[in-house]
């Protein structure tokens, strides 16, 4: 049982990984750790094979078929890593297009 995924490199040299916080009822909260966003990243909740994006106190079911279901917490963490990496790359592209620091996309 891992506590973190491996680091995934981003196109700007930063990295992203996921910390796995396992629950008592075979569930988990998956925390994004992004070196471009040291103040904290996104969170995904995994329970009963379903993944949910966590926004404050609200759970939104993942609606992209690539990120909807996982059989284990480790599989869910790898899916979360892919999701957070995709989001981070979109932020990097946006920042480059706007000519702003990528950290500005995260509200830093």
mmCIF file of C-alpha atoms in Angstrom:
data_model
loop_
_atom_site.group_PDB
_atom_site.id
_atom_site.type_symbol
_atom_site.label_atom_id
_atom_site.label_comp_id
_atom_site.label_asym_id
_atom_site.label_seq_id
_atom_site.Cartn_x
_atom_site.Cartn_y
_atom_site.Cartn_z
ATOM 1 C CA UNK A 1 0.000 0.000 0.000
ATOM 2 C CA UNK A 2 1.635 3.168 -1.208
ATOM 3 C CA UNK A 3 1.164 6.563 0.410
ATOM 4 C CA UNK A 4 2.092 8.498 -2.760
ATOM 5 C CA UNK A 5 2.255 7.949 -6.495
ATOM 6 C CA UNK A 6 5.479 8.470 -8.396
ATOM 7 C CA UNK A 7 6.249 11.995 -9.597
ATOM 8 C CA UNK A 8 4.983 12.887 -13.076
ATOM 9 C CA UNK A 9 7.093 15.487 -14.905
ATOM 10 C CA UNK A 10 5.350 18.477 -16.476
ATOM 11 C CA UNK A 11 6.409 20.258 -19.653
ATOM 12 C CA UNK A 12 7.712 23.297 -17.718
ATOM 13 C CA UNK A 13 9.997 21.216 -15.463
ATOM 14 C CA UNK A 14 7.616 21.080 -12.490
ATOM 15 C CA UNK A 15 6.252 17.803 -11.152
ATOM 16 C CA UNK A 16 2.942 16.512 -9.873
ATOM 17 C CA UNK A 17 2.164 13.522 -7.692
ATOM 18 C CA UNK A 18 -0.725 12.276 -5.569
ATOM 19 C CA UNK A 19 -0.799 11.649 -1.821
ATOM 20 C CA UNK A 20 -3.167 8.827 -0.871
ATOM 21 C CA UNK A 21 -5.112 9.358 2.348
ATOM 22 C CA UNK A 22 -6.817 6.049 3.043
ATOM 23 C CA UNK A 23 -10.092 6.042 4.972
ATOM 24 C CA UNK A 24 -11.507 3.585 7.443
ATOM 25 C CA UNK A 25 -14.220 2.280 5.116
ATOM 26 C CA UNK A 26 -12.088 1.239 2.112
ATOM 27 C CA UNK A 27 -12.265 4.742 0.653
ATOM 28 C CA UNK A 28 -9.567 7.343 -0.002
ATOM 29 C CA UNK A 29 -8.954 11.028 -0.565
ATOM 30 C CA UNK A 30 -6.387 11.695 -3.277
ATOM 31 C CA UNK A 31 -4.501 14.969 -2.843
ATOM 32 C CA UNK A 32 -2.716 16.730 -5.717
ATOM 33 C CA UNK A 33 0.864 17.775 -4.900
ATOM 34 C CA UNK A 34 2.007 20.134 -7.672
ATOM 35 C CA UNK A 35 5.306 22.025 -7.434
ATOM 36 C CA UNK A 36 3.698 24.866 -9.432
ATOM 37 C CA UNK A 37 1.017 25.143 -6.731
ATOM 38 C CA UNK A 38 2.704 24.701 -3.340
ATOM 39 C CA UNK A 39 -0.328 26.169 -1.539
ATOM 40 C CA UNK A 40 -2.356 23.048 -2.242
ATOM 41 C CA UNK A 41 -4.004 21.387 -5.176
ATOM 42 C CA UNK A 42 -7.122 19.509 -6.092
ATOM 43 C CA UNK A 43 -8.663 16.567 -4.292
ATOM 44 C CA UNK A 44 -10.497 13.508 -5.545
ATOM 45 C CA UNK A 45 -12.556 11.171 -3.356
ATOM 46 C CA UNK A 46 -12.652 7.444 -4.201
ATOM 47 C CA UNK A 47 -15.351 5.185 -2.769
ATOM 48 C CA UNK A 48 -17.019 2.038 -4.061
ATOM 49 C CA UNK A 49 -15.018 2.221 -7.312
ATOM 50 C CA UNK A 50 -16.381 5.722 -8.080
ATOM 51 C CA UNK A 51 -14.264 8.873 -8.251
ATOM 52 C CA UNK A 52 -15.558 12.310 -7.251
ATOM 53 C CA UNK A 53 -13.956 15.712 -7.621
ATOM 54 C CA UNK A 54 -14.018 17.459 -4.237
ATOM 55 C CA UNK A 55 -14.949 21.145 -4.239
ATOM 56 C CA UNK A 56 -15.163 22.505 -0.711
ATOM 57 C CA UNK A 57 -17.814 20.257 0.880
ATOM 58 C CA UNK A 58 -19.336 19.119 -2.420
ATOM 59 C CA UNK A 59 -18.608 15.879 -4.292
ATOM 60 C CA UNK A 60 -18.976 16.033 -8.065
ATOM 61 C CA UNK A 61 -18.954 12.673 -9.888
ATOM 62 C CA UNK A 62 -16.167 12.504 -12.449
ATOM 63 C CA UNK A 63 -17.834 12.583 -15.845
ATOM 64 C CA UNK A 64 -14.920 11.758 -18.109
ATOM 65 C CA UNK A 65 -14.975 7.985 -18.780
ATOM 66 C CA UNK A 66 -11.185 7.853 -18.311
ATOM 67 C CA UNK A 67 -11.532 9.021 -14.696
ATOM 68 C CA UNK A 68 -14.883 7.663 -13.482
ATOM 69 C CA UNK A 69 -14.094 4.259 -11.967
ATOM 70 C CA UNK A 70 -11.187 2.453 -10.272
ATOM 71 C CA UNK A 71 -11.071 -0.942 -8.613
ATOM 72 C CA UNK A 72 -8.518 -0.105 -5.909
ATOM 73 C CA UNK A 73 -7.204 2.959 -4.114
ATOM 74 C CA UNK A 74 -3.866 2.577 -5.926
ATOM 75 C CA UNK A 75 -5.648 2.479 -9.310
ATOM 76 C CA UNK A 76 -7.683 5.523 -8.266
ATOM 77 C CA UNK A 77 -4.466 7.344 -7.335
ATOM 78 C CA UNK A 78 -2.965 6.630 -10.767
ATOM 79 C CA UNK A 79 -6.154 7.940 -12.419
ATOM 80 C CA UNK A 80 -6.037 11.019 -10.197
ATOM 81 C CA UNK A 81 -2.397 11.531 -11.197
ATOM 82 C CA UNK A 82 -3.355 11.398 -14.887
ATOM 83 C CA UNK A 83 -6.238 13.820 -14.283
ATOM 84 C CA UNK A 84 -4.135 16.299 -12.278
ATOM 85 C CA UNK A 85 -1.321 16.074 -14.847
ATOM 86 C CA UNK A 86 -3.755 16.853 -17.669
ATOM 87 C CA UNK A 87 -5.132 19.826 -15.718
ATOM 88 C CA UNK A 88 -1.632 21.099 -14.910
ATOM 89 C CA UNK A 89 -0.571 20.907 -18.568
ATOM 90 C CA UNK A 90 -3.685 22.914 -19.504
ATOM 91 C CA UNK A 91 -2.661 25.561 -16.943
ATOM 92 C CA UNK A 92 0.867 25.653 -18.373
ATOM 93 C CA UNK A 93 -0.456 26.120 -21.936
ATOM 94 C CA UNK A 94 -2.847 28.844 -20.770
ATOM 95 C CA UNK A 95 -0.079 30.689 -18.906
ATOM 96 C CA UNK A 96 2.233 30.512 -21.914
ATOM 97 C CA UNK A 97 -0.495 31.809 -24.244
ATOM 98 C CA UNK A 98 -1.287 34.700 -21.881
ATOM 99 C CA UNK A 99 2.371 35.445 -21.111
ATOM 100 C CA UNK A 100 1.858 35.100 -17.369
ATOM 101 C CA UNK A 101 3.616 32.982 -14.719
ATOM 102 C CA UNK A 102 1.975 29.576 -14.392
ATOM 103 C CA UNK A 103 1.564 30.139 -10.656
ATOM 104 C CA UNK A 104 -0.881 32.964 -11.507
ATOM 105 C CA UNK A 105 -3.246 30.320 -12.896
ATOM 106 C CA UNK A 106 -3.452 28.821 -9.411
ATOM 107 C CA UNK A 107 -4.266 32.081 -7.687
ATOM 108 C CA UNK A 108 -0.762 32.499 -6.247
#
